[in-house]
Amino acid sequence: MKISLNWLKELIDFDYTPEQLDNALTMLGIEVEGIENPAKKLDGFLIAHVSDCQKHPDADKLSICRVDTGNNELQVICGAPNVATGQKVVLGTSGAVVPSAGFKLEKRKIRGVESNGMICSQSELEVGEDSSGIWILPENAPLGMPIAEYLGIDDVIFEISVTPNRADCLSHIGIAREIAALNGNKIKYPKVNIDKSQRHISDYAMVEIIDTEKCPRYTAKLVLNCKIQESPEWLKKRLQSIGLRPINAAVDVTNLVLMESGQPLHGFDFDKLQGSKIVVRTAEENSKFVTLDDKERTLDSSMLMICDAEKYVAIGGVMGGQNSEITNSTTNILIESAYFKPSSVRKTSKKLSLQSDSSYRFERGVDFDNIDSSCCRAAELIAQLTGGEVCDGIIDIYPKKIEKALVTVRFGRARKIIGIYISDEQILAIIKSLNFEIIESEDDFVKILAPSYRVDISQEIDVIEEIARLYNYDNIKSDFTSRIDFGLQQIKEELTAPEYRNSFRNFFVNKGFAEILTQNQTDPKSIELLGDDAVKLSNPLGEELSLMRTSLLNSALKVVSHNIRNGSNSLKIFEIGKTFKKTDRKDSFIPGILESENLLIANTGSTLPMQWATTSRNYDFYDLKGFVELFINTYGNESIKFDFKAEHPLFTKNSIGISYKKNRIGHFGEVKKTVLKHYDIEQNVFAAELELAIFYKLAKDNKSYNPISHFPAVQRDLAFLLDHQVSAGDVLNVIRQVNQTLLKDITLFDVYKGNNLEPNSKSLAFSLTFRAQDRTLKENEIDMIINDIISKVETSFSAKLRTI
C-alpha cells in the first residue's frame, strides 16, 4: 500500500525526515518496502523566462538565449525550433541530471559560445511525451519555482506492507494514529459540514438487511442533482501519487475516503435502483452477475449480494455491478458504507478469484464505528465537486451493535512477558496513547476497551504486545542468561522423548533406509481413503492441511510420489511420527484425541542401483516382510503375532496384520493400485506401519545378555506335505513351541507345488538348528525333539512327513 508524506502531514504534525519516518514505522511493526521521491529526479530544474533569443552565429539550428531565473540571468544555447523571446520555460541548471538521458548538466561551450544549462522538453523531464520542442509553460507560471513544486509532485511516497492483523493501518489516518502514539500529537481529522437540506433521505430511499450475520451494519447517504465531471487537479494528483487512476469526481471521492479512513465505499446510480430500495441478502445458487470489470460471475448461495427490489447491483464488500455504475449521465448518487463479516468477504473473494481494494480491507476487518462518518465525508465531497445536494439524514441499519473488546491487563504479567521492568505509569501512558479506554484501574491491573478500529485486540497478550511495541523493541535489552529449574517435578510421560526412539532410527539407518519427516496434518481426500473420522483443525492453513492424520502411510506416499516425479524411482524410507484419532477413552492425554507414535517403512523400485556386475530386481513383499520380522525379533517378543486374515483399506490381500496379545498394532504389505493412483504412483509400493508404544515397552524389558554357546550346533531338515491353504507361519509357530530351549533357529528354505504331489497340496521344507548352552547335544536328544515336532505338525495340520 502507498502512503503520501504530504497527506500524512495534513493529518498530524511531525518533523521526521523520510528516513526517520521509515525507521519509526519499522520499529512500530509496519514494514516500509520502499521510499519513492518523484521530485528528487527534478532537482535543479526550475521555471525561467526567456528574456532574449538570437541566432547562433556559427550554427543555423541553434539559438543563444538569455534566461532569467528570478535571481540571475544565464546564457543558454538551445536547439529547439520553437524557442522564442518572452516564453516561460523549464531550465535545467548546472549540476542537474536530465531524467530521460541520465547525463549531468555542466557549463560548456557549444560552437564557441558558453552555455550554462539546458531548456527542456516534456519528454526529457519524463513528465510527458512531447519531444517536438521545448516545454512552453503558461505566462502565469511562477518565476524561479522548482518544476516539481509547480507540478505538485513535491511529495515522498512510502510503499508499506501491513500484516494481516493490522487492518487499522490500511489508511492514512491509520498510519497517522501510529505516529500520534509515538510523538503524542493529536490527529487533525477531516471535518464534515454538510449544508442543511429540505429533503430527507427517508422520503427517497430505504434499506433492508435480510442476512444480518454477514452484514451487521449498513448506512447510506443520498446526493441529488449531481453533475458528473472530471475531478479537480488536487484530487487527481492526490490519487495518482498513490497509484490510483482518476475516473470521475464521484468515484474519485470514494477512493479518496477509502485511502484516507480505510472505510470502503460504493456509489450507486440511484435512478438505476428499482424500487429506490437496497436489499442485502445472499445470492441464489448458480445465478449470474456482471461486475464492473465487465466479467460475468457465477454465484452461489453463500455469497452476500447488494440488491435493489428486482436484481443484484453489487457483490457485498467485493465489487459493484455494471448495471448500477456511475456514468457521466448520472444525476443522483446513493453512497453505501457498510460493515461486512470478514470471513464472508474472504470466502466470496477467493471463490470468484476477485480481489479489490475494498475486499482487501473488509477481509481483515474495518472500523465498525467509522461507517457513518465516512459515508457523510464522501457525501459532502461529492456534493462540493458535482454541485449536488445532500439529503438530510442518514439511513443506518444496525440491528445488533458490535461490542468493543473488553480486556484485563495485569501489570506484573506484562512485565514478565516483555522481560524487563516497565512501571505501571509507563504502561498506562502507552495504553492511553493507543486510544484504549480505561474502564477500571487497580493497583495490579487495568480493564480497558479496545478502539473499534483495533479488530486485532481480543485478549491480554495482544495488549502486552502493543505495550512492547510502543515501548520500542530497541529499548528491550537482550538477556542471554539461563534459569534452570532444579525442582523434582517430573515431566509428563506423554511429553518425554521415548528412550528407544533414536535406537529405532539407527536400526533402520544402518539397514540402508533414509528417514523422512512429514507434517502431522493432511487433506480430506487422504482421510477418505482410510475411512477414518479424523480430528478437524478449527483454523487450518488450507484444506490440504485441514485434518490431523490418522496414518503415516498417506504422508509417505506423497513423499514417494514427489521423488518419483523428480527422477528418484527407487526408495527405501522410514518415518517415526505421530498419528491422531478420535477416542472416547477418558485416560487420553488430550481429551477426545488419542495420540500415538507410529513407525512407517516403505520400499519401491529396484533393490540395487544399476551396475555391470549384478542384476538388480524390484522390491517385493518378502523384502518388506524380512525387515518387519527383523525389527520385531530385535525389539519385540514371541507375543507379537502375524494375522494372515487381517484386512486394511490401503493394502491388497497380499498383506499381513500384526497383533500383540490379540490387539492390532500394525499392518504391512502391498499398497493397493487405487490408492497409488490417487498419488500418481504407477509402480508397486510395499509398506508397513506399526504402533510403537508396545515396542518401546518391550525393548525396555528385553535388556538381557545371552552368551554365545561354546558347544557345536546340530542341523536337521524336515519337509512336510500339507494342504495348500496352510500357511508356513502357522507351521513355524507350532515347531517353535516344541522346545524353545534347544531349538535356536528355524528357516523355511523350500516351498514346492507341482508334479508328484497330490492336488491342492504343497511341500514346506524347514531347516532346524539345535544348540545347548552347557553341553554337546546327543543324537537321541535330537531325535526325541524331531519326533515331537513331526507329531505336532502332523496332528495340527493333517500333514505327512515327506521322505522322498
Short mmCIF file of C-alpha atoms in Angstrom, two decimals, residues 519 537 539-546:
data_model
loop_
_atom_site.label_atom_id
_atom_site.label_comp_id
_atom_site.label_asym_id
_atom_site.label_seq_id
_atom_site.Cartn_x
_atom_site.Cartn_y
_atom_site.Cartn_z
CA GLN A 519 3.57 -32.93 8.56
CA LEU A 537 -8.47 -28.25 12.76
CA ASN A 539 -8.19 -22.73 11.83
CA PRO A 540 -6.22 -24.62 9.14
CA LEU A 541 -3.73 -23.03 6.74
CA GLY A 542 -5.74 -24.55 3.90
CA GLU A 543 -7.94 -27.51 3.00
CA GLU A 544 -4.87 -29.62 2.15
CA LEU A 545 -3.78 -29.32 5.82
CA SER A 546 -7.19 -29.25 7.50
#
